[in-house]
Coordinates of C-alpha atoms and ligand atoms in Angstrom, one line a residue:
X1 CA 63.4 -92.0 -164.6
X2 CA 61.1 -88.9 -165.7
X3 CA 59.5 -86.8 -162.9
X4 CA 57.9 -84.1 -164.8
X5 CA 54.3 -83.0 -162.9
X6 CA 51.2 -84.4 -165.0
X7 CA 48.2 -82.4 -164.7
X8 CA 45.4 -84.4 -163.0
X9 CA 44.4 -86.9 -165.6
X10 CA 40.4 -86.1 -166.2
X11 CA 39.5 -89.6 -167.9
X12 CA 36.9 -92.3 -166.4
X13 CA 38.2 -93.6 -163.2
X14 CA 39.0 -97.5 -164.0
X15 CA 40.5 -100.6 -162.6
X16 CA 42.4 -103.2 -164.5
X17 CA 44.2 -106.3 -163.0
X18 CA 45.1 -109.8 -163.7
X19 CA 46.4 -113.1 -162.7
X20 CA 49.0 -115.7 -164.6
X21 CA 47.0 -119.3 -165.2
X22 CA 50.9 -120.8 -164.6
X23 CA 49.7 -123.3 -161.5
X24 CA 46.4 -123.3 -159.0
X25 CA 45.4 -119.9 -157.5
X26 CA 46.5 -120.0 -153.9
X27 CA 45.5 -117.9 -150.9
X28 CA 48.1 -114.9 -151.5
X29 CA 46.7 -114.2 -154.6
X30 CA 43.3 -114.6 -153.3
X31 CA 44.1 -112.2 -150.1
X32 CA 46.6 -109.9 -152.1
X33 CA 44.4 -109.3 -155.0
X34 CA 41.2 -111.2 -155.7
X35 CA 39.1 -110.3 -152.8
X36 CA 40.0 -107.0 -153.4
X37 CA 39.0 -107.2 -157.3
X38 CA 35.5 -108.0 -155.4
X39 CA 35.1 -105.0 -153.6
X40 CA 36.4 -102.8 -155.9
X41 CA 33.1 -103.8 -157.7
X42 CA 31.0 -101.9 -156.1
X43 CA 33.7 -98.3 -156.8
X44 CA 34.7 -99.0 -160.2
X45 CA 34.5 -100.1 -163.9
X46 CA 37.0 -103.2 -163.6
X47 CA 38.6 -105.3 -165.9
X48 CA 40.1 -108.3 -164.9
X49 CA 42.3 -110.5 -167.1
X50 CA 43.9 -113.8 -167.4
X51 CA 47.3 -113.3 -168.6
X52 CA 48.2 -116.0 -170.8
X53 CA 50.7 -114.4 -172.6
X54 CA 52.4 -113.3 -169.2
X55 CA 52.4 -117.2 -168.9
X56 CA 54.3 -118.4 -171.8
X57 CA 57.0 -116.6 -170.4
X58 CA 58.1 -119.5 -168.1
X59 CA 57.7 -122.1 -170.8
X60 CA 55.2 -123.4 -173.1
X61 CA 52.3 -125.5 -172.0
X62 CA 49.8 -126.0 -175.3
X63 CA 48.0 -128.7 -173.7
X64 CA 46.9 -127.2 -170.6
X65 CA 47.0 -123.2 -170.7
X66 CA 43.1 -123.1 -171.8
X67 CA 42.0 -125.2 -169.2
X68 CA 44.1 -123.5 -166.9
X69 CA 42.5 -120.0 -168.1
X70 CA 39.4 -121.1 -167.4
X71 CA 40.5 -122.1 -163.7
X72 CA 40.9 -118.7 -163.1
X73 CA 38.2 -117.7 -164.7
X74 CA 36.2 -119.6 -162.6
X75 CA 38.3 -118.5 -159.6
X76 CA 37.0 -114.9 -160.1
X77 CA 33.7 -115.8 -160.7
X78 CA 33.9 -118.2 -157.3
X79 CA 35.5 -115.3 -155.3
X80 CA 32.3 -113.0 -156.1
X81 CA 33.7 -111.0 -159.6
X82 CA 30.5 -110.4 -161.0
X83 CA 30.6 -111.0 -164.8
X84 CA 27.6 -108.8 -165.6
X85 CA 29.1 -105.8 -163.8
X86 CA 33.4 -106.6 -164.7
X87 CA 34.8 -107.4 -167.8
X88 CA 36.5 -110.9 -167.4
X89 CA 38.6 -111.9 -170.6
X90 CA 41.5 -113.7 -171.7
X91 CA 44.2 -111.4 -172.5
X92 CA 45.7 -113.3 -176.0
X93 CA 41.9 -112.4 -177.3
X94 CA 42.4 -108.6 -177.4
X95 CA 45.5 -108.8 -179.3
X96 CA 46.0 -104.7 -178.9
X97 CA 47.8 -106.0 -175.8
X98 CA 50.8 -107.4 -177.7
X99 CA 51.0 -104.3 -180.5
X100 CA 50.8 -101.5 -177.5
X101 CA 53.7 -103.5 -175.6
X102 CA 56.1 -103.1 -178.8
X103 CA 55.6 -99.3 -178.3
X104 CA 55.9 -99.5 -175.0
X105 CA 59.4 -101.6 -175.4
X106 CA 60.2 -98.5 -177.1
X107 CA 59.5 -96.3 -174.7
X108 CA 60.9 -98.3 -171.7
X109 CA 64.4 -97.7 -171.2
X110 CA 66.8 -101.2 -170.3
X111 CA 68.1 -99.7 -166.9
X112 CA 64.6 -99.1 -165.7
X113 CA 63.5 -102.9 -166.8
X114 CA 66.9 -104.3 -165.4
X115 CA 66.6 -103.3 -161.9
X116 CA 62.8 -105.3 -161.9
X117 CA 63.6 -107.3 -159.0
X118 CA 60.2 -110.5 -160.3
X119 CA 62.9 -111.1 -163.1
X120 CA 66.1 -111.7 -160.8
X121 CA 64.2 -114.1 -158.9
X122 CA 62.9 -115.7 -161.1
X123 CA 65.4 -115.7 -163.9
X124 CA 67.8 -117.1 -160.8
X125 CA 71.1 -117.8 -161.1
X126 CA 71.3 -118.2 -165.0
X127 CA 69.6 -115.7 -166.5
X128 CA 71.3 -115.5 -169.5
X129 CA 68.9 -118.6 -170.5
X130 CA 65.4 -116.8 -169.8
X131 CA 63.2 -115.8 -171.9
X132 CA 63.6 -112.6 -173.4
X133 CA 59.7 -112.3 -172.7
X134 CA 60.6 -112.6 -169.0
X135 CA 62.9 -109.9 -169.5
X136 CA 60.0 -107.8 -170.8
X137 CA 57.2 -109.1 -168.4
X138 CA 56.6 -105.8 -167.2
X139 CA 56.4 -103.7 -170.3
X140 CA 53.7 -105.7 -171.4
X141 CA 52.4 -105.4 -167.8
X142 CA 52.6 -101.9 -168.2
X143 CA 50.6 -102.4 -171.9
X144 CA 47.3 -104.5 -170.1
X145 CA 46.7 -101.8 -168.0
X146 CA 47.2 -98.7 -169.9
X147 CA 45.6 -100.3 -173.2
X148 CA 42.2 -99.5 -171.1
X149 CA 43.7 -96.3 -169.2
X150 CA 43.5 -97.8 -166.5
X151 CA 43.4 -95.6 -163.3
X152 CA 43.6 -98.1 -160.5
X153 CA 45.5 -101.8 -160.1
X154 CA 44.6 -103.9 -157.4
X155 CA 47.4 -106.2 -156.9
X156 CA 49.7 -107.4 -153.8
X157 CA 53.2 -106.1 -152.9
X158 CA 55.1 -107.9 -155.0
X159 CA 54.1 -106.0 -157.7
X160 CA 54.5 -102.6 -156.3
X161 CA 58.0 -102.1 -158.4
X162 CA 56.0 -103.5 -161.6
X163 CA 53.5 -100.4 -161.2
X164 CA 56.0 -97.8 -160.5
X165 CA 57.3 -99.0 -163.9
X166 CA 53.9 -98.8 -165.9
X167 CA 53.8 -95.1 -164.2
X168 CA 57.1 -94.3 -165.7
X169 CA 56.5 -95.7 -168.7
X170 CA 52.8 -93.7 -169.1
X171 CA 54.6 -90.3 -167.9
X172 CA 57.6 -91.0 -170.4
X173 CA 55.1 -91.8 -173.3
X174 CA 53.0 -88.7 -172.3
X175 CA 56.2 -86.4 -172.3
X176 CA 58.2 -87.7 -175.5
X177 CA 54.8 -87.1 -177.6
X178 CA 54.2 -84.0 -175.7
X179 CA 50.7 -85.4 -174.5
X180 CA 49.9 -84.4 -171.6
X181 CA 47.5 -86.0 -169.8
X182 CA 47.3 -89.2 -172.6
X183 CA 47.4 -91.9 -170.3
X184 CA 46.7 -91.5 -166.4
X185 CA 49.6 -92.8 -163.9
X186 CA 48.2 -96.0 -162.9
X187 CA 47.8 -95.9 -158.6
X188 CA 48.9 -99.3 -157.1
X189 CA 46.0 -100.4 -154.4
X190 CA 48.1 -102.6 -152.3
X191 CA 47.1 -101.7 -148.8
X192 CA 45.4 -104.2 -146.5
X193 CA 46.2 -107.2 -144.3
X194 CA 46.6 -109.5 -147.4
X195 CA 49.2 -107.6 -149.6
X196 CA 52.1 -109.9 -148.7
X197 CA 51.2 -113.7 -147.6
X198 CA 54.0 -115.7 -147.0
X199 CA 55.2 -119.2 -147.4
X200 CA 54.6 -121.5 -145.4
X201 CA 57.2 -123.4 -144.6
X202 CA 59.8 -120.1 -144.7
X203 CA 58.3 -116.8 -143.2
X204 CA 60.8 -114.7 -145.6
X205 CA 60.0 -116.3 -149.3
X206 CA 56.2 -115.5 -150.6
X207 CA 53.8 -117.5 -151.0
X208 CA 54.0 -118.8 -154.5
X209 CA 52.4 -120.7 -157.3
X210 CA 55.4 -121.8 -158.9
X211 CA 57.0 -123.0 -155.0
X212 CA 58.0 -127.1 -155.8
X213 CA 56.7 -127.7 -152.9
X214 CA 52.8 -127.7 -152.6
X215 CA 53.0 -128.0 -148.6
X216 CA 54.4 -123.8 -148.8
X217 CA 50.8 -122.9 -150.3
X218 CA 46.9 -122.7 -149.4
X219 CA 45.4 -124.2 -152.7
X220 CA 41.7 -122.4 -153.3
X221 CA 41.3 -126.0 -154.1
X222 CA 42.5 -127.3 -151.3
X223 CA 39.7 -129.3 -149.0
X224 CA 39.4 -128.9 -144.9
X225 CA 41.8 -132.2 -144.6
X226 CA 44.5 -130.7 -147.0
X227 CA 44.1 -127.1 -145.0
X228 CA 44.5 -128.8 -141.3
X229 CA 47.3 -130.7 -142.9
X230 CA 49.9 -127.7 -144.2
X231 CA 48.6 -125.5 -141.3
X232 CA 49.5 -128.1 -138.4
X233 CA 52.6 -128.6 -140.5
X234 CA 53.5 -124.9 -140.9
X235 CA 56.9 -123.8 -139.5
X236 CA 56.4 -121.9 -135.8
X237 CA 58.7 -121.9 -133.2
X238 CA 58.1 -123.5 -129.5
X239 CA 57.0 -120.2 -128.1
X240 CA 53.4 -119.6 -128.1
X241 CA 51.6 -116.8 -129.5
X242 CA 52.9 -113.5 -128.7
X243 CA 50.2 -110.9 -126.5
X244 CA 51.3 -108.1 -128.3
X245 CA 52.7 -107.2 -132.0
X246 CA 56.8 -106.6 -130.8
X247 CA 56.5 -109.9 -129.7
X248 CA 56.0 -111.0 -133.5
X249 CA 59.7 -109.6 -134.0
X250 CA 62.1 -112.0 -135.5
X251 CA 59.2 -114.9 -135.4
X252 CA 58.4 -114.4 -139.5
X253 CA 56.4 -117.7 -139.9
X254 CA 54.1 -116.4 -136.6
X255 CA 53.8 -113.4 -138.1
X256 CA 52.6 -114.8 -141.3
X257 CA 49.8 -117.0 -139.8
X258 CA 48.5 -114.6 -137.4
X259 CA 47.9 -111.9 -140.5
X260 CA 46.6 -114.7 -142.3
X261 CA 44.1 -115.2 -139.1
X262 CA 43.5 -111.1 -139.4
X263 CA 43.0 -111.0 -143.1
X264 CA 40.4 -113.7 -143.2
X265 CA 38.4 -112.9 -140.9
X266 CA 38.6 -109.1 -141.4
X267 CA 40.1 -108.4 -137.9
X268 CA 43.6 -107.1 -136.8
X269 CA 46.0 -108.1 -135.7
X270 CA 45.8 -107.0 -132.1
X271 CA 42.2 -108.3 -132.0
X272 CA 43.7 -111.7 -133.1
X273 CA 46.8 -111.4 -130.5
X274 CA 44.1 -110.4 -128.0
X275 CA 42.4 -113.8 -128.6
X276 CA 45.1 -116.3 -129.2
X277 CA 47.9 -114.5 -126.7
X278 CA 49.4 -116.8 -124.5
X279 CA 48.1 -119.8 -126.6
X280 CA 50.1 -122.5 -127.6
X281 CA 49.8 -123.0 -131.4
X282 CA 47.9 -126.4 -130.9
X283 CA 45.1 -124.1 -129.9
X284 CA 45.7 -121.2 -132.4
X285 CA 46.5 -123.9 -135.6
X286 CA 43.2 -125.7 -135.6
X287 CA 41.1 -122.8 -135.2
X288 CA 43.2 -121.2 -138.5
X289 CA 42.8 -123.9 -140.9
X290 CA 38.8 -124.1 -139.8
X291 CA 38.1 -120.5 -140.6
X292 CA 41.0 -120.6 -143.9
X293 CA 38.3 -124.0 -144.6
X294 CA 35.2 -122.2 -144.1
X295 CA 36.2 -119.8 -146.0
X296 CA 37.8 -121.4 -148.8
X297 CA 35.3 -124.3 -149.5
X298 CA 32.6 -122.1 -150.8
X299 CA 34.8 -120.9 -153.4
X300 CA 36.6 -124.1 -154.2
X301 CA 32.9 -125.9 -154.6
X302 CA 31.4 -122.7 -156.8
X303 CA 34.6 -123.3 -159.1
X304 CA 34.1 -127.3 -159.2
X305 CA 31.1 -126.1 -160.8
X306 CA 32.1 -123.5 -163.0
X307 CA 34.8 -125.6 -164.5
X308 CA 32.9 -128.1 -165.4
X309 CA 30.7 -126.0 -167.5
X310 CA 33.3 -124.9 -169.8
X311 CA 30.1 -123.8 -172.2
X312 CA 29.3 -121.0 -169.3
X313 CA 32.8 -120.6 -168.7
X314 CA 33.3 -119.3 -172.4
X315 CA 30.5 -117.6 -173.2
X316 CA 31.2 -115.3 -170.1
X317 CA 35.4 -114.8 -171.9
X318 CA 33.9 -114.5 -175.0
X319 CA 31.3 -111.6 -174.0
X320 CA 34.4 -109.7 -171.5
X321 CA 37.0 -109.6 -174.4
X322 CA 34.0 -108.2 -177.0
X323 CA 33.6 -105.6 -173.7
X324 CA 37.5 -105.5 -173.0
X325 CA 38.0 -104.6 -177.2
X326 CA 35.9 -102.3 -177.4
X327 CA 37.3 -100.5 -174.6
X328 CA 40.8 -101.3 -175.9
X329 CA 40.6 -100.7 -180.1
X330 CA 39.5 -97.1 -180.2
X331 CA 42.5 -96.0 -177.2
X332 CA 44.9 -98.5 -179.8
X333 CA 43.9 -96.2 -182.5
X334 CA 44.7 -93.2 -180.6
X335 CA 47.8 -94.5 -179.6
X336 CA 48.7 -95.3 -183.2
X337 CA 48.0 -91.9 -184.0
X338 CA 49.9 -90.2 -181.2
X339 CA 53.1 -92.0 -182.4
X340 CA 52.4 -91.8 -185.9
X341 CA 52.1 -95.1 -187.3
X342 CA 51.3 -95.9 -190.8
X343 CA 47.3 -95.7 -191.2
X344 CA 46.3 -99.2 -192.7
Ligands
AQP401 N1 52.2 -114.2 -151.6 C1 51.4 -113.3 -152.0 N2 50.8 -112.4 -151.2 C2 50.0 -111.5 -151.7 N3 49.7 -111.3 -153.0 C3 50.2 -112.1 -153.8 N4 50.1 -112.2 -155.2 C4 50.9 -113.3 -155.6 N5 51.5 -113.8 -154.6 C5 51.1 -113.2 -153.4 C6 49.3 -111.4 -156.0 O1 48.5 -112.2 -156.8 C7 48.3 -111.6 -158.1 C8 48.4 -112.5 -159.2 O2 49.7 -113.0 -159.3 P1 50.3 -113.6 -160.6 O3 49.4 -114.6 -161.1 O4 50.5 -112.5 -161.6 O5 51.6 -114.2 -160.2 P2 52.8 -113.7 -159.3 O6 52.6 -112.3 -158.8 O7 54.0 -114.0 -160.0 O8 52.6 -114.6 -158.0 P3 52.5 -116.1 -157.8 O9 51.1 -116.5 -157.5 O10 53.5 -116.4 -156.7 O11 53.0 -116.9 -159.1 P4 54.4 -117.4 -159.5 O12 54.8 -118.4 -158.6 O13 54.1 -118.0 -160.9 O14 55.3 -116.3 -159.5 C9 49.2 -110.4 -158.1 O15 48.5 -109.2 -157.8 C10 50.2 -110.6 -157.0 O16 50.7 -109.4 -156.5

């Protein structure tokens, strides 16, 4: 990959990040990456997107990708995004997204998109039967953030190898059309508590959307019963909670829930091991799913709400991709220009 120096990139400072509507938002992508969108609020300009066309990648689902775009819609909006200060849109509207990730395919090489680790795991065994646009996932990743120069993506770990790739695809385009400082190398902002939630029925898979099994997951939608249900179910061990972090060593799934218990409720994870020490997890359980309930339900009611006013809902995606376009058409033009395309 290229490691030439760029000069400091002298543009607006911006954040751009977005979520798949595949299933229900859970509480990794709500501690990994949505509360931070929230705070970033008061920082940056941010742009947040739901990624439809990420989406199609796993299959087609005509009948219920809209409604499942305005879930998480509503699930921004319900976390505290703040539609009159961020641009919240559906990325399909802006369709520079798709024409800047055909350039981009050219400007990615295939061994840097072949060692993407997403696509091994989730191609499986037989990837010879994904979808090419799996394949390229993370090219057009790289296109949704750069289409708006984006300086700053809030997302959790998993996608730390997705950014280095948008950064070497920026510095590559920046270098083969001897453009300096064209687009800015997008910073991952991945630290905190949250960046990595795990399953949790198996401390050493992530928690995931697309897991069969609902019981691995928080659901923002889940209620207090659902909550007390998967946490008093959650694989532990018969020990009880360790006093001090080496004693979270081999013990993944205690690990888990005790930065879920730190992340939540902003402490860490001393504080927590302070508390709970010595505890046998029939104490330190209970008192996770109430304060994972308390702090869900708000959320989960405000996007009951939202959801049922689809009106609301689509006046606010129709006003953030007018915003998110004209953001995005005059950099598309650039780009055009930069590479030399026929002007229309
Ligand atoms: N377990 C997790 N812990 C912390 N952050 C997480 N994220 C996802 N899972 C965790 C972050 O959530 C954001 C949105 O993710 P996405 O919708 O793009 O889907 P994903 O990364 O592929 O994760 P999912 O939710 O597990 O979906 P599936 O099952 O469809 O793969 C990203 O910032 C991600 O880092």
């Amino acid at each position: 990959m290229t490691n030439a120096p760029q000069p400091e990139y002298k543009g607006p400072k911006r954040v751009f990040s977005g979520m798949q509507p595949t299933n229900g938002l859970h509480l990794g992508n709500y501690l990994g990456a949505l509360q931070k969108f929230v705070r970033l609020q008061d920082q940056y300009e941010c742009i947040y997107c739901v990624v439809d066309l990420h989406a199609i990648t796993t299959g087609p689902d005509p009948e219920n990708l809209a409604s499942r775009c305005r879930e998480v819609a509503a699930a921004y909006v319900a976390a505290g995004v703040d539609p009159k200060r961020s641009t919240i849109f559906v990325q399909s509207a802006v369709r520079e997204h798709t024409e800047l990730a055909w350039i981009f395919n050219c400007v990615a090489r295939m061994g840097w998109v072949e060692r993407m680790t997403q696509f091994k795991d989730k191609a499986g065994k037989d990837a010879q039967r994904s979808s090419v646009g799996l394949f390229d996932y993370p090219v057009l990743q790289a296109a949704d953030i750069l289409l708006y120069k984006a300086t700053h993506v809030p997302v959790g770990e998993d996608q730390k190898q997705h950014l280095e790739l948008s950064r070497d695809i920026a510095q590559k385009f920046n270098n083969d059309h001897d453009a300096p400082n064209f687009f800015p190398l997008p910073e991952p902002l991945i630290q905190g508590p949250g960046a990595r939630i795990m399953s949790l029925r198996d401390g050493t898979k992530k928690m995931s959307k697309s897991d069969p099994s609902d019981m691995t997951r928080i659901n923002l939608t889940d209620d207090a019963d659902a909550i007390m249900s998967k946490i008093k179910k959650a694989t532990t061990d018969p020990l009880p909670v360790p006093e001090s972090k080496e004693g979270l060593a081999d013990r993944a799934e205690v690990e888990n829930l005790v930065g879920i218990f730190a992340a939540v409720t902003e402490r860490s994870v001393d504080d927590v091991l302070g508390e709970f020490g010595g505890k046998g997890f029939g104490v330190f359980k209970p008192a996770l799913a109430e304060t994972l309930a308390a702090k869900l339900s708000p959320i989960a009611a405000e996007m009951r709400r939202l959801t049922a006013d689809t009106a609301t809902l689509d006046a606010i995606l129709k006003e953030g991709a007018d915003k998110a376009r004209a953001v995005a058409t005059p950099i598309m033009a650039e780009v055009r220009d930069v590479v030399g395309l026929w002007r229309a």
